[in-house]
mmCIF file of C-alpha atoms in Angstrom:
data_model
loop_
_atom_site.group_PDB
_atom_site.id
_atom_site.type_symbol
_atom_site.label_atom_id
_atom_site.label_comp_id
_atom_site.label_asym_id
_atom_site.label_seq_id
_atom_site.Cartn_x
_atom_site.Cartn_y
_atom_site.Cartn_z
ATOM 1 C CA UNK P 1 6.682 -0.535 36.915
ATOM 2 C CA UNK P 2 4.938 -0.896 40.143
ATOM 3 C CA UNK P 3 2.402 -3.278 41.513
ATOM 4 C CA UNK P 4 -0.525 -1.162 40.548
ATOM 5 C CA UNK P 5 0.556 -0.323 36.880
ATOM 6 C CA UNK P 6 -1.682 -1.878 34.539
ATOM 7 C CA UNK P 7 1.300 -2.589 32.434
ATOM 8 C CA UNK P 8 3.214 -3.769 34.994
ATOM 9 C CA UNK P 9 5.143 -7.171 33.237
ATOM 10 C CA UNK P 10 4.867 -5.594 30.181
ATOM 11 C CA UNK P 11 7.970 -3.130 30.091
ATOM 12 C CA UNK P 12 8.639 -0.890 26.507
ATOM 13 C CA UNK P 13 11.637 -2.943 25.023
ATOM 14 C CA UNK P 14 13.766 -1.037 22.555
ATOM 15 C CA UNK P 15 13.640 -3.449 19.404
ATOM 16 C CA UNK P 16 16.627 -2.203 17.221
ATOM 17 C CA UNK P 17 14.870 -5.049 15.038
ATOM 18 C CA UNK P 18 11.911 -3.468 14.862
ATOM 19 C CA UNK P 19 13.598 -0.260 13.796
ATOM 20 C CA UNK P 20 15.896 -1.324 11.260
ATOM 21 C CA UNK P 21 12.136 -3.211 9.678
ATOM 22 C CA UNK P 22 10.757 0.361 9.534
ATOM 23 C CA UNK P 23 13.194 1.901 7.791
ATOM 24 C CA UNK P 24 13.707 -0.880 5.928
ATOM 25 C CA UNK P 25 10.100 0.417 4.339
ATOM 26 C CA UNK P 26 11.465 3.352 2.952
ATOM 27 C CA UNK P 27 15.607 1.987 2.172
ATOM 28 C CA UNK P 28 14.361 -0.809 -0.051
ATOM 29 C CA UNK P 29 10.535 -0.734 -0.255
ATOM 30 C CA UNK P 30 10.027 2.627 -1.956
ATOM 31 C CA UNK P 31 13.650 2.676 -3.624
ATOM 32 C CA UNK P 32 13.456 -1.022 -5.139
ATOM 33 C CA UNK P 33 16.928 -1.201 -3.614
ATOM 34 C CA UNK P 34 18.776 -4.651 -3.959
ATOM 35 C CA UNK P 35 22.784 -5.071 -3.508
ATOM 36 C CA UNK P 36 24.541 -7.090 -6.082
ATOM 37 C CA UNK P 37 27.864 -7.694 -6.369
ATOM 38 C CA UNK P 38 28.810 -4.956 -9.446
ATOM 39 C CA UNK P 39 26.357 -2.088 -7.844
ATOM 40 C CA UNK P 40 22.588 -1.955 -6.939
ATOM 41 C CA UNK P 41 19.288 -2.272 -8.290
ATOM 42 C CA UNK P 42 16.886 0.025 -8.008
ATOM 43 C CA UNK P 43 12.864 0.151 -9.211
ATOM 44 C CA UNK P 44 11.325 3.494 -7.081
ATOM 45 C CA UNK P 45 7.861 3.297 -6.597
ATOM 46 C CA UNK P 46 5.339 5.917 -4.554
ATOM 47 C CA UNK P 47 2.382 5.215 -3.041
ATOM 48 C CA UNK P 48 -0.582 7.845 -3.027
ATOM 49 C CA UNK P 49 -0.610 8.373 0.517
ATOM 50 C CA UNK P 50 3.063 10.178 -0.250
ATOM 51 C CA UNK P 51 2.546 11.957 -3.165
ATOM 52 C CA UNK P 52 4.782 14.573 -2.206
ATOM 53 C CA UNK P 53 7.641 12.460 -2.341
ATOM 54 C CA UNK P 54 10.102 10.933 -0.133
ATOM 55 C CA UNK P 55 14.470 11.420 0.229
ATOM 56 C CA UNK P 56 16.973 9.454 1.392
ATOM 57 C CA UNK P 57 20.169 10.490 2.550
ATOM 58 C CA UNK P 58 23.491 8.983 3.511
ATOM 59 C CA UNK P 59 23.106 5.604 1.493
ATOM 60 C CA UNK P 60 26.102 3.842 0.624
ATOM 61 C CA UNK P 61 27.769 1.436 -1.747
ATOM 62 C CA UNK P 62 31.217 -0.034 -0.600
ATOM 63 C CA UNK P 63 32.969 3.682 -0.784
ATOM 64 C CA UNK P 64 30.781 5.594 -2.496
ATOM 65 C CA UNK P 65 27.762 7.408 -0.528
ATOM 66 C CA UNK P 66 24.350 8.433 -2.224
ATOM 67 C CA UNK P 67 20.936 9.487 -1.987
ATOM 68 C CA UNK P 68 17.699 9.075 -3.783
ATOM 69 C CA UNK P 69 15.211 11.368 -4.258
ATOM 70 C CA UNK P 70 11.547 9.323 -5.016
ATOM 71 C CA UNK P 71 9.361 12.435 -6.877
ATOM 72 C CA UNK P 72 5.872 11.736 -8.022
ATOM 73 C CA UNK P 73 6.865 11.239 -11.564
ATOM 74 C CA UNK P 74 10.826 11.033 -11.764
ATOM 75 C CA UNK P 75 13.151 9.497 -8.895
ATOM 76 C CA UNK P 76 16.762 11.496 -9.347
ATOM 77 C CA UNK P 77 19.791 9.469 -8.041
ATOM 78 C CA UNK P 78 23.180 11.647 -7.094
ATOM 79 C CA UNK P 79 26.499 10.223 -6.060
ATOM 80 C CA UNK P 80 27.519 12.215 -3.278
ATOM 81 C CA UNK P 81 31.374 11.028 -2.600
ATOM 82 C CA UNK P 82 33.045 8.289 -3.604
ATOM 83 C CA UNK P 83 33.741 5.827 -7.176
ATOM 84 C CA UNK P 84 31.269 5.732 -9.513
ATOM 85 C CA UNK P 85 29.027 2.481 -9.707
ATOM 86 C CA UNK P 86 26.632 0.494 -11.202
ATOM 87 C CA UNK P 87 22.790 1.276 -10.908
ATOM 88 C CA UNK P 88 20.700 -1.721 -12.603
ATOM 89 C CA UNK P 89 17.188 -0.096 -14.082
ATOM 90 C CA UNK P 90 14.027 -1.710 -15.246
ATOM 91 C CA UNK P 91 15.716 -0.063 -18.894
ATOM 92 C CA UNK P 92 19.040 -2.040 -17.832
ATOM 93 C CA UNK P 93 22.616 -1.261 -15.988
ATOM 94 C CA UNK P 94 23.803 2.416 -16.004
ATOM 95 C CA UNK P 95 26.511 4.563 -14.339
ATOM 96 C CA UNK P 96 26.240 6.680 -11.452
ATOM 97 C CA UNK P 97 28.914 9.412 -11.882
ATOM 98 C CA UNK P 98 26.792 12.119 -10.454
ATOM 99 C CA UNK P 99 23.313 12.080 -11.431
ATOM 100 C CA UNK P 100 20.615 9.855 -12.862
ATOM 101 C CA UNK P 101 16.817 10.233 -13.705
ATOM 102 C CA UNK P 102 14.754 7.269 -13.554
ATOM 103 C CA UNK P 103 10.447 6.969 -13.863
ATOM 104 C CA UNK P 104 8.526 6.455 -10.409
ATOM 105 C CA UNK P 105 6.192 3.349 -10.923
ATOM 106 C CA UNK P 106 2.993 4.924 -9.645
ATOM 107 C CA UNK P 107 0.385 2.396 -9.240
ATOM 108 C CA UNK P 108 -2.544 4.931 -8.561
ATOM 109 C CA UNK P 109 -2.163 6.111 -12.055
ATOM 110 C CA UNK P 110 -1.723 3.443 -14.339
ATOM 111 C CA UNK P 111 -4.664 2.788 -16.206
ATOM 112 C CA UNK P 112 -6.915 -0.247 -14.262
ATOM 113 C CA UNK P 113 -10.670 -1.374 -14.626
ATOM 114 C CA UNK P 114 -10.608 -1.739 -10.326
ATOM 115 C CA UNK P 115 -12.664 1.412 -9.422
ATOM 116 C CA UNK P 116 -11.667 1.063 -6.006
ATOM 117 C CA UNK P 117 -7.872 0.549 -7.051
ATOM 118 C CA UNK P 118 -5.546 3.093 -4.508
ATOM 119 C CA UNK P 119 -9.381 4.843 -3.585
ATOM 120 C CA UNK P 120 -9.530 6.143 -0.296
ATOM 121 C CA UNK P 121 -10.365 3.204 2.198
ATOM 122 C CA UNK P 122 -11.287 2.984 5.977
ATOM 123 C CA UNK P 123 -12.140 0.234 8.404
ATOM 124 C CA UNK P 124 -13.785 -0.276 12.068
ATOM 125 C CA UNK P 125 -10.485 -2.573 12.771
ATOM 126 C CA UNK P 126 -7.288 -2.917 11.358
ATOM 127 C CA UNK P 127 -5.169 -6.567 12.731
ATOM 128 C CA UNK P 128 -1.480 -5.215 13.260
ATOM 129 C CA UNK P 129 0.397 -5.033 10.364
ATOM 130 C CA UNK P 130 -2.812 -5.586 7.881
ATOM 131 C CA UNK P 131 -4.452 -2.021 7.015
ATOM 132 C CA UNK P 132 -6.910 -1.245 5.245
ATOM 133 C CA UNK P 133 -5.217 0.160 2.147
ATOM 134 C CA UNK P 134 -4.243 -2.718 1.867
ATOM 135 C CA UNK P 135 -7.575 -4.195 -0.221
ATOM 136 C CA UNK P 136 -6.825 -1.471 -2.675
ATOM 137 C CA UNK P 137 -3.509 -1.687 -3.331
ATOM 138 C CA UNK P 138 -3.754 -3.553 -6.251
ATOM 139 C CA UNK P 139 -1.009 -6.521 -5.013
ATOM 140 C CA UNK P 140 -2.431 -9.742 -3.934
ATOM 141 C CA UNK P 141 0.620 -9.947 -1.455
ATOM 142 C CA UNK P 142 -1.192 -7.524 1.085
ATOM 143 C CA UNK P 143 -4.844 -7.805 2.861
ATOM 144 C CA UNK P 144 -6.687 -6.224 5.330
ATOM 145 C CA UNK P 145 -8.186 -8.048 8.277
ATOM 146 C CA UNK P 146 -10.072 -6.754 10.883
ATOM 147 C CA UNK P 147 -9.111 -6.978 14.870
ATOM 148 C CA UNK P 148 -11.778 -9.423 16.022
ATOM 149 C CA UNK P 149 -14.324 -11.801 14.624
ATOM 150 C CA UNK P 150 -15.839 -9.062 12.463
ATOM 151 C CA UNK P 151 -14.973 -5.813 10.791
ATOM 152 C CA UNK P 152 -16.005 -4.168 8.173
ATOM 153 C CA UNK P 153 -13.999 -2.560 5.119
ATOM 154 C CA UNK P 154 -15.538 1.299 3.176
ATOM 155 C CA UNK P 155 -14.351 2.076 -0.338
ATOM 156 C CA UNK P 156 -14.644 5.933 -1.451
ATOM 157 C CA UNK P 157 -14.975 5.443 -5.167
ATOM 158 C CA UNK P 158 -14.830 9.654 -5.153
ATOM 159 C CA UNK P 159 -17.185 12.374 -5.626
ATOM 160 C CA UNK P 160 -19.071 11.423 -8.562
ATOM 161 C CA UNK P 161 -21.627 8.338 -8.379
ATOM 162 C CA UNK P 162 -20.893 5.224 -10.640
ATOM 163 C CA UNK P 163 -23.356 2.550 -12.015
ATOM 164 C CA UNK P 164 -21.655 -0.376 -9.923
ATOM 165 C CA UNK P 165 -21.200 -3.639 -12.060
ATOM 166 C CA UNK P 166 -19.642 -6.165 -10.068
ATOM 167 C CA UNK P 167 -17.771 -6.136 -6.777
ATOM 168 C CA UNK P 168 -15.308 -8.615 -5.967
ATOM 169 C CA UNK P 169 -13.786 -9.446 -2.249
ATOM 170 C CA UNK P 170 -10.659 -11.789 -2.607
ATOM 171 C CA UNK P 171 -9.995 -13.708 0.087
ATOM 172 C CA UNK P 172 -6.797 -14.335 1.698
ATOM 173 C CA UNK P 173 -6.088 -18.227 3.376
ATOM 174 C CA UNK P 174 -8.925 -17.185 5.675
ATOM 175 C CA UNK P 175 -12.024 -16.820 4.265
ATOM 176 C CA UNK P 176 -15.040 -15.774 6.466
ATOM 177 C CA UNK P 177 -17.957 -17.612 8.250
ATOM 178 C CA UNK P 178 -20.516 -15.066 6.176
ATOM 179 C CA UNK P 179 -20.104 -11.567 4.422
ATOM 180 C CA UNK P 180 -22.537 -8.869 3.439
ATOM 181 C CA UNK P 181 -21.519 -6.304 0.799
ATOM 182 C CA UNK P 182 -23.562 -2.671 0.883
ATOM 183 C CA UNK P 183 -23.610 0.287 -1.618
ATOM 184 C CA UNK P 184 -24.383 4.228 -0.550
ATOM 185 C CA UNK P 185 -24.251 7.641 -2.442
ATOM 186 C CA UNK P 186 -23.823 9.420 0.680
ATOM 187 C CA UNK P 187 -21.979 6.980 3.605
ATOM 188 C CA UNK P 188 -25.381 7.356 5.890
ATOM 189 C CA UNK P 189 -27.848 5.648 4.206
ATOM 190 C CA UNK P 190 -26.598 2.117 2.740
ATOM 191 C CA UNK P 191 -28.445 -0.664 0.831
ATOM 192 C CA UNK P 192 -27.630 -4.407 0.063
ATOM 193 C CA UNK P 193 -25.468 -4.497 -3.073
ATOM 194 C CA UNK P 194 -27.227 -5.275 -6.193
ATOM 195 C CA UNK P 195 -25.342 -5.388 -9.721
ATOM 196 C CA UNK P 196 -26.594 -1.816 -11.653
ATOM 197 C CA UNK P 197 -26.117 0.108 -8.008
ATOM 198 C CA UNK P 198 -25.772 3.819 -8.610
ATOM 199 C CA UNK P 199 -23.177 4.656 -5.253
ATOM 200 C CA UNK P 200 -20.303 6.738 -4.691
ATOM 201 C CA UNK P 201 -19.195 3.887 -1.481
ATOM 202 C CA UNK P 202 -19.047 0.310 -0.899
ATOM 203 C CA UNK P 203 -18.781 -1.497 1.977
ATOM 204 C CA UNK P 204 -18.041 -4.926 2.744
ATOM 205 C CA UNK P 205 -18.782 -6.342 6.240
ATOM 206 C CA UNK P 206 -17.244 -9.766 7.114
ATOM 207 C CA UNK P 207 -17.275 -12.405 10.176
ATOM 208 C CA UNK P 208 -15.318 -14.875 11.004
ATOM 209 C CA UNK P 209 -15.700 -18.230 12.700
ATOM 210 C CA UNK P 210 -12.629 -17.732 15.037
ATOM 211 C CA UNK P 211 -11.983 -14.419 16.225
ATOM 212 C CA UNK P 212 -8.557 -15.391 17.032
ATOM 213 C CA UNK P 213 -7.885 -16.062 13.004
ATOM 214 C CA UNK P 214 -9.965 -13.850 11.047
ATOM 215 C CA UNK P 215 -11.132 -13.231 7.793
ATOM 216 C CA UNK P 216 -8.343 -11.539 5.403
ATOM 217 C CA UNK P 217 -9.060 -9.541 1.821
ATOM 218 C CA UNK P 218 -6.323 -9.400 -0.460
ATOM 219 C CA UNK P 219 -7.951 -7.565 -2.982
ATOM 220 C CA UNK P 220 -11.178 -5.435 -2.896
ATOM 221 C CA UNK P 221 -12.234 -4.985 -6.771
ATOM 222 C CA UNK P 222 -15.050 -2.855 -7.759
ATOM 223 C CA UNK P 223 -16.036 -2.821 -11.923
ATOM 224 C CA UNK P 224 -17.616 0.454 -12.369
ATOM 225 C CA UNK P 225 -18.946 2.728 -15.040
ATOM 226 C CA UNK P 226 -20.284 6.191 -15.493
ATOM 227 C CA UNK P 227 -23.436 7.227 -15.393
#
C-alpha cells in the first residue's frame, strides 16, 4: 500500500484459519457432525434463514467419501465410495451402505410460547460475530450486541397484531447502564411498552456504560396472545 492509502499498515491477510472456521459452520454446525472412533455422529439441524436447504459434498470417513443433504424436513445421507460405516443418530447407531433418512431438527417450528422465537429481527449495530438473530434463536449460547455504547434490537412478531403479555430481555455477562423497551403496530409510530400492548413489533433499545464492552442479549422473549 502506499503512503496515502488509508489502509496503508493494514494489508488483507489470507487467514486459512478463518476459512476452515467458516466452513466449519456448515461441516459440523448444520450437519451435527462429530468423529468417533467406529464412524460419526450426526444431528442436522436448519435454520430459517436456509429453508431451502443446504448440501455437502466430498466428506469423508477414513476411506469412505459421503455427502449430506440437510432438507427442511428430512436430511438424506449417501455413501458415495468406499466401506460402509457407522452413523450414530439421536434414534441410535446405524449403517451407511448407501443411503439413510434422518429428521432435520427445525427450531422455527417446534411448538414455543416465545412469540419472537426465529421472528424476523433487525438492529442499528451488530458487534462482529454477535447478530441480531441471535436474540431469537432460542439458545442462550448466542446474543446480540450492538457496535457502540448503544443499539437498539426490532422484533417482527408478523402480520397480525398480538395482545403483548410480557417481554423479557436476557442479558448476557454484560448487562446495560439503562434500557427502554417500545411496542408499534406499524414500525413508525412506537410507544413505551406496557403489559396488554396490542403491536405487531417490539423494540428494545439499550446503553451501555463502556462503549468498548457493551451490553449483550442472549435471549429476546416476547409472551403473546391473540387478539
Amino acid at each position: 500500500a502506499g503512503a496515502e492509502d488509508p489502509l496503508s499498515g493494514f494489508p488483507a491477510d489470507d487467514f486459512l484459519t478463518g476459512k476452515g472456521g467458516f466452513l466449519q459452520v456448515f461441516t459440523h454446525g448444520l450437519t451435527g457432525l462429530r468423529l468417533r472412533e467406529d464412524g460419526v455422529r450426526l444431528a442436522p439441524t436448519l435454520p430459517p434463514q436456509l429453508h431451502e436447504g443446504v448440501t455437502l459434498k466430498g466428506l469423508r470417513f477414513r476411506d469412505a467419501a459421503y455427502e449430506v443433504e440437510v432438507g427442511p424436513r428430512t436430511t438424506t445421507v449417501r455413501l458415495t465410495s468406499g466401506t460402509p460405516f457407522t452413523v450414530h443418530t439421536e434414534e441410535g447407531p446405524r449403517r451407511l451402505a448407501s443411503t439413510l433418512t434422518l429428521p432435520t431438527r427445525r427450531p422455527d417450528m417446534v411448538p414455543t410460547a416465545d412469540a419472537a422465537r426465529c421472528r424476523p429481527v433487525t438492529a442499528t449495530s451488530e458487534a462482529p460475530g454477535l447478530y441480531a438473530e441471535a436474540a431469537v434463536d432460542g439458545s442462550p449460547a448466542t446474543s446480540w450486541s450492538p457496535e457502540g455504547a448503544a443499539g437498539s434490537l426490532t422484533v417482527d412478531l408478523g402480520a397480525r397484531p398480538l395482545r403483548i403479555t410480557a417481554v423479557t430481555p436476557r442479558w448476557s455477562d454484560v448487562p446495560p447502564a439503562s434500557s427502554t423497551l417500545e411496542t408499534s403496530l406499524d414500525g413508525r409510530f412506537w410507544r413505551p411498552y406496557l403489559a396488554g400492548d396490542t403491536a405487531r413489533k417490539v423494540r428494545l433499545t439499550v446503553r451501555s456504560q463502556d462503549p468498548e464492552k457493551p451490553a449483550g442479549v442472549t435471549e429476546l422473549r416476547v409472551e403473546a396472545e391473540d387478539r
